[in-house]
């Protein structure tokens, strides 16, 4: 496929007194198919699919099987056409440029039918599209996906502006390096001043500037007085995201001026890889401002196949959901896109650390001259664009390519292996790594993910076993083993990918399907599942601990199955994440000191089964509600080993706290606890995990009247005096499918309104596990969901994302618990 961008220019004689003019060409264009059979209006920024949809020539591309039906769009060539007049006399300007911020992807640009440029890389200032993964559709888009404009100038022009805060540990002071690029077309030197102002830091600095003909880089250096108090930027949950407003004004000869404004944040980041007592390996964790931080979060994929649908409101909704679930980090995964500026600005504002992959994933890439030239431009551009963001804490060369090469995913013949190894080192080390450090030395670079880090480096950048849990980061997936058995998980230093699938809620799925699709065995259900045997693997994992839905009503059975896959996913990821969090401060058989858990994946790109915790559009799955608990800053974690029940305390707090642990045992058949015990006060140390409680299960149950593993369940929480500090956690003593005394709960709700928030007063007739409150397609989230309800009443809040009222909520409200599907 080839995209042609045809601009038909008519000149206009109006002059201009300005030194620089910019005319946007966004808005109304026309597009034409390769053979001319289709011509229609199109919006820029946008893509061909969106233009066809807005003209009602195609349905919603996500509806049913349309990703197959609309393959013809990607297989055709398309021409974007714009007729326009320039509102100034171009003869009066020394340089006139046509600037495309984003073209997707292989294209030739013609001005009045004369070729003036071509592109083949969407990841420079102009981007890759999706050819499908195991969580998304194939929609190879074409179009102008970012702004396009005409720029004209005399004398000189500011090409880009970036800056880097640098901490000088020798003198314990901050400095600021500002870099600007000018295109100087004047044959005479251009003189002037650069005025830097950061009022809150009492900085007003003036530098002399002298620009000579050609592409010129101006570097300015600001030394910040040690006496000035600087508040550093902290990840969410660890402090404030303080930033300082800065303006840089270039006042040049002839009245020419350029002004840039930005928010400056100060923070340091280190990747610590050092020997650990009791282990043969090395640590792998990040220090922010000198403090070790446990990274809690997920992996980010593009929010939509069609980037023109990704609005500011959607980005804020998704990223607000990250911090609302007590996360502090996202990995921008290397198989998607480099996100737009606003994404990183929001991460700065919200305190979300970003592990930034370069866009190379699950493939072996070439190293021919043209490709390498393109990569060099791409990497230099992205580093320059993103390095001023404090949220970006590390660069990573690729996703899984070290593992793919070493473990021979692609059946490379041994005689060719050395060639591929040389290509790998040439691309990621000699090229990308070098360019990164030339442009940015304030954050670490990791060659791949997973990697053994320093060990991979020592072994020539390709480690014999990139999944070694004693080094670097690991990716881990197991759909056959029992996810309730914590012993199947790696006691690793850092886990940057792991997870389990589930289906999205029926209200989300309904928008992309029809009645004949509403069965787990339907053609649609199989079509939407892009992971090999994924639907079966979900049921296999669920069946280990739950009874599968058996309703004779096919729609009821489908909805119940969807619910159960979400229960399974949430419980599996909970078990795994809690294992990683409690492994923070211990070494067992050489493994441990785990300092990161980023599950796969945060968001969805369409309405389909996936590993996500947020459905397409942002609705929270049960997993996301669980994440709010298992990523809480203070958490008790329960598990069994050899019939002994253990509880660890995990703290991300910055100070020690005196507290108590309360353990309760509940019978499935009673709303009153069967027994309860509270420990003596103890000190939970800051930033650590520690064993708080251990007791043989038999001894625990002996003190509880008529309790057996099958008839009772355990809950526990941490508190100080009367103040609840942690979420209430729970531990199943047997699989729920073996539970005795579990009854349908008959949960009712009374809804009232308090300002913009709605209060759900719940009442139950029985202990109810995995209580799921659903208001259909009404946008918003609950304060809690998917919970174990052990008391007769409970209050839950609903926070709508759009205006709604009590009657709408009452009409849409539905509640499900596990016993309802048995």
XYZ file of N, CA, C and O in Angstrom, residues 20 153-160 179-194 207-220 249-254 256-258:
192
model
N 8.353 35.225 11.057
C 8.025 33.807 10.896
C 6.514 33.695 10.792
O 5.784 34.324 11.560
N 9.990 31.646 6.792
C 10.765 32.530 7.649
C 11.945 33.122 6.899
O 12.433 32.582 5.891
N 12.350 34.238 7.419
C 13.585 34.892 7.008
C 14.548 34.864 8.201
O 14.126 34.660 9.345
N 15.766 35.087 7.962
C 16.830 35.171 8.972
C 17.074 33.800 9.622
O 18.059 33.136 9.345
N 16.154 33.351 10.512
C 16.343 32.056 11.170
C 15.032 31.572 11.757
O 14.045 32.315 11.840
N 15.042 30.321 12.182
C 13.841 29.698 12.737
C 14.244 28.727 13.840
O 15.278 28.047 13.746
N 13.431 28.661 14.901
C 13.668 27.716 15.994
C 13.077 26.362 15.631
O 11.866 26.224 15.489
N 13.947 25.355 15.467
C 13.487 24.020 15.074
C 12.931 23.233 16.247
O 11.863 22.629 16.168
N 13.703 23.198 17.322
C 13.231 22.479 18.510
C 13.857 23.073 19.753
O 14.832 23.828 19.696
N 18.757 23.071 25.441
C 19.286 22.913 24.087
C 18.238 23.368 23.080
O 17.081 22.942 23.140
N 18.664 24.217 22.162
C 17.772 24.711 21.112
C 18.471 24.588 19.768
O 19.681 24.795 19.661
N 17.686 24.254 18.754
C 18.224 24.127 17.400
C 17.615 25.216 16.523
O 16.397 25.397 16.499
N 18.491 25.932 15.784
C 18.049 26.990 14.888
C 18.466 26.675 13.458
O 19.565 26.160 13.210
N 17.581 26.973 12.532
C 17.927 26.950 11.112
C 18.225 28.397 10.722
O 17.312 29.225 10.605
N 19.501 28.705 10.530
C 19.921 30.075 10.248
C 20.164 30.213 8.749
O 21.046 29.565 8.190
N 19.359 31.039 8.106
C 19.509 31.207 6.657
C 20.166 32.533 6.301
O 20.528 32.770 5.152
N 20.342 33.386 7.295
C 21.026 34.647 7.072
C 22.511 34.383 6.824
O 23.135 33.565 7.498
N 23.079 35.076 5.859
C 24.514 34.931 5.595
C 25.354 35.685 6.620
O 26.547 35.425 6.774
N 24.724 36.614 7.304
C 25.417 37.373 8.339
C 25.105 36.775 9.709
O 24.037 36.197 9.909
N 26.006 36.905 10.673
C 25.727 36.417 12.030
C 24.491 37.097 12.611
O 24.249 38.283 12.380
N 23.697 36.327 13.321
C 22.492 36.834 13.989
C 22.799 36.919 15.475
O 23.096 35.907 16.118
N 22.745 38.126 16.004
C 23.089 38.346 17.404
C 21.830 38.554 18.238
O 20.776 38.918 17.720
N 21.963 38.327 19.526
C 20.829 38.557 20.394
C 21.059 38.025 21.792
O 22.209 37.786 22.203
N 19.975 37.834 22.502
C 20.031 37.371 23.887
C 19.057 36.218 24.106
O 18.008 36.142 23.448
N 19.418 35.342 25.034
C 18.510 34.301 25.515
C 18.227 34.588 26.980
O 19.150 34.603 27.806
N 21.790 35.355 28.553
C 22.985 34.899 27.848
C 23.052 35.556 26.479
O 22.030 35.736 25.817
N 24.253 35.883 26.037
C 24.441 36.392 24.684
C 24.397 35.232 23.697
O 24.887 34.128 23.984
N 23.789 35.483 22.545
C 23.647 34.456 21.517
C 24.200 35.000 20.207
O 23.917 36.142 19.827
N 24.987 34.162 19.520
C 25.483 34.514 18.201
C 25.287 33.323 17.280
O 25.867 32.259 17.494
N 24.413 33.505 16.276
C 24.058 32.416 15.387
C 24.660 32.629 14.017
O 24.535 33.709 13.434
N 25.295 31.579 13.487
C 25.888 31.644 12.156
C 25.098 30.773 11.192
O 24.320 29.908 11.587
N 25.320 30.991 9.922
C 24.576 30.326 8.861
C 24.622 28.791 9.013
O 25.644 28.212 9.330
N 23.450 28.171 8.820
C 23.362 26.718 8.874
C 22.537 26.240 10.047
O 21.840 27.009 10.706
N 22.603 24.929 10.297
C 21.887 24.331 11.426
C 22.739 24.534 12.672
O 23.869 24.030 12.762
N 22.238 25.292 13.627
C 23.037 25.655 14.792
C 22.365 25.210 16.089
O 21.165 25.416 16.276
N 23.162 24.598 16.973
C 22.683 24.168 18.281
C 23.162 25.182 19.315
O 24.355 25.477 19.401
N 22.243 25.691 20.092
C 22.575 26.612 21.180
C 22.331 25.894 22.496
O 21.214 25.430 22.770
N 23.391 25.763 23.310
C 23.259 25.143 24.624
C 23.435 26.203 25.697
O 24.417 26.947 25.704
N 22.474 26.252 26.580
C 22.497 27.193 27.693
C 22.577 26.402 28.998
O 21.965 25.342 29.128
N 13.219 33.042 26.385
C 12.932 34.022 25.337
C 14.224 34.343 24.577
O 15.213 34.781 25.171
N 14.196 34.087 23.274
C 15.306 34.472 22.407
C 14.931 35.792 21.719
O 13.974 35.846 20.942
N 15.677 36.856 22.034
C 15.472 38.165 21.402
C 16.652 38.397 20.470
O 17.791 38.576 20.913
N 16.369 38.392 19.150
C 17.426 38.416 18.153
C 17.357 39.672 17.295
O 16.403 40.461 17.380
N 18.361 39.848 16.457
C 18.444 41.021 15.582
C 17.161 41.217 14.774
O 16.483 40.251 14.398
N 16.880 42.471 14.499
C 15.761 42.801 13.622
C 14.402 42.609 14.258
O 13.388 42.483 13.552
N 13.380 40.050 15.837
C 12.957 38.652 15.798
C 13.004 38.060 17.202
O 13.987 38.249 17.940
N 11.943 37.337 17.606
C 11.926 36.728 18.938
C 11.231 35.371 18.894
O 10.309 35.148 18.099
N 11.697 34.483 19.749
C 11.091 33.156 19.927
C 10.943 32.920 21.425
O 11.907 33.102 22.183
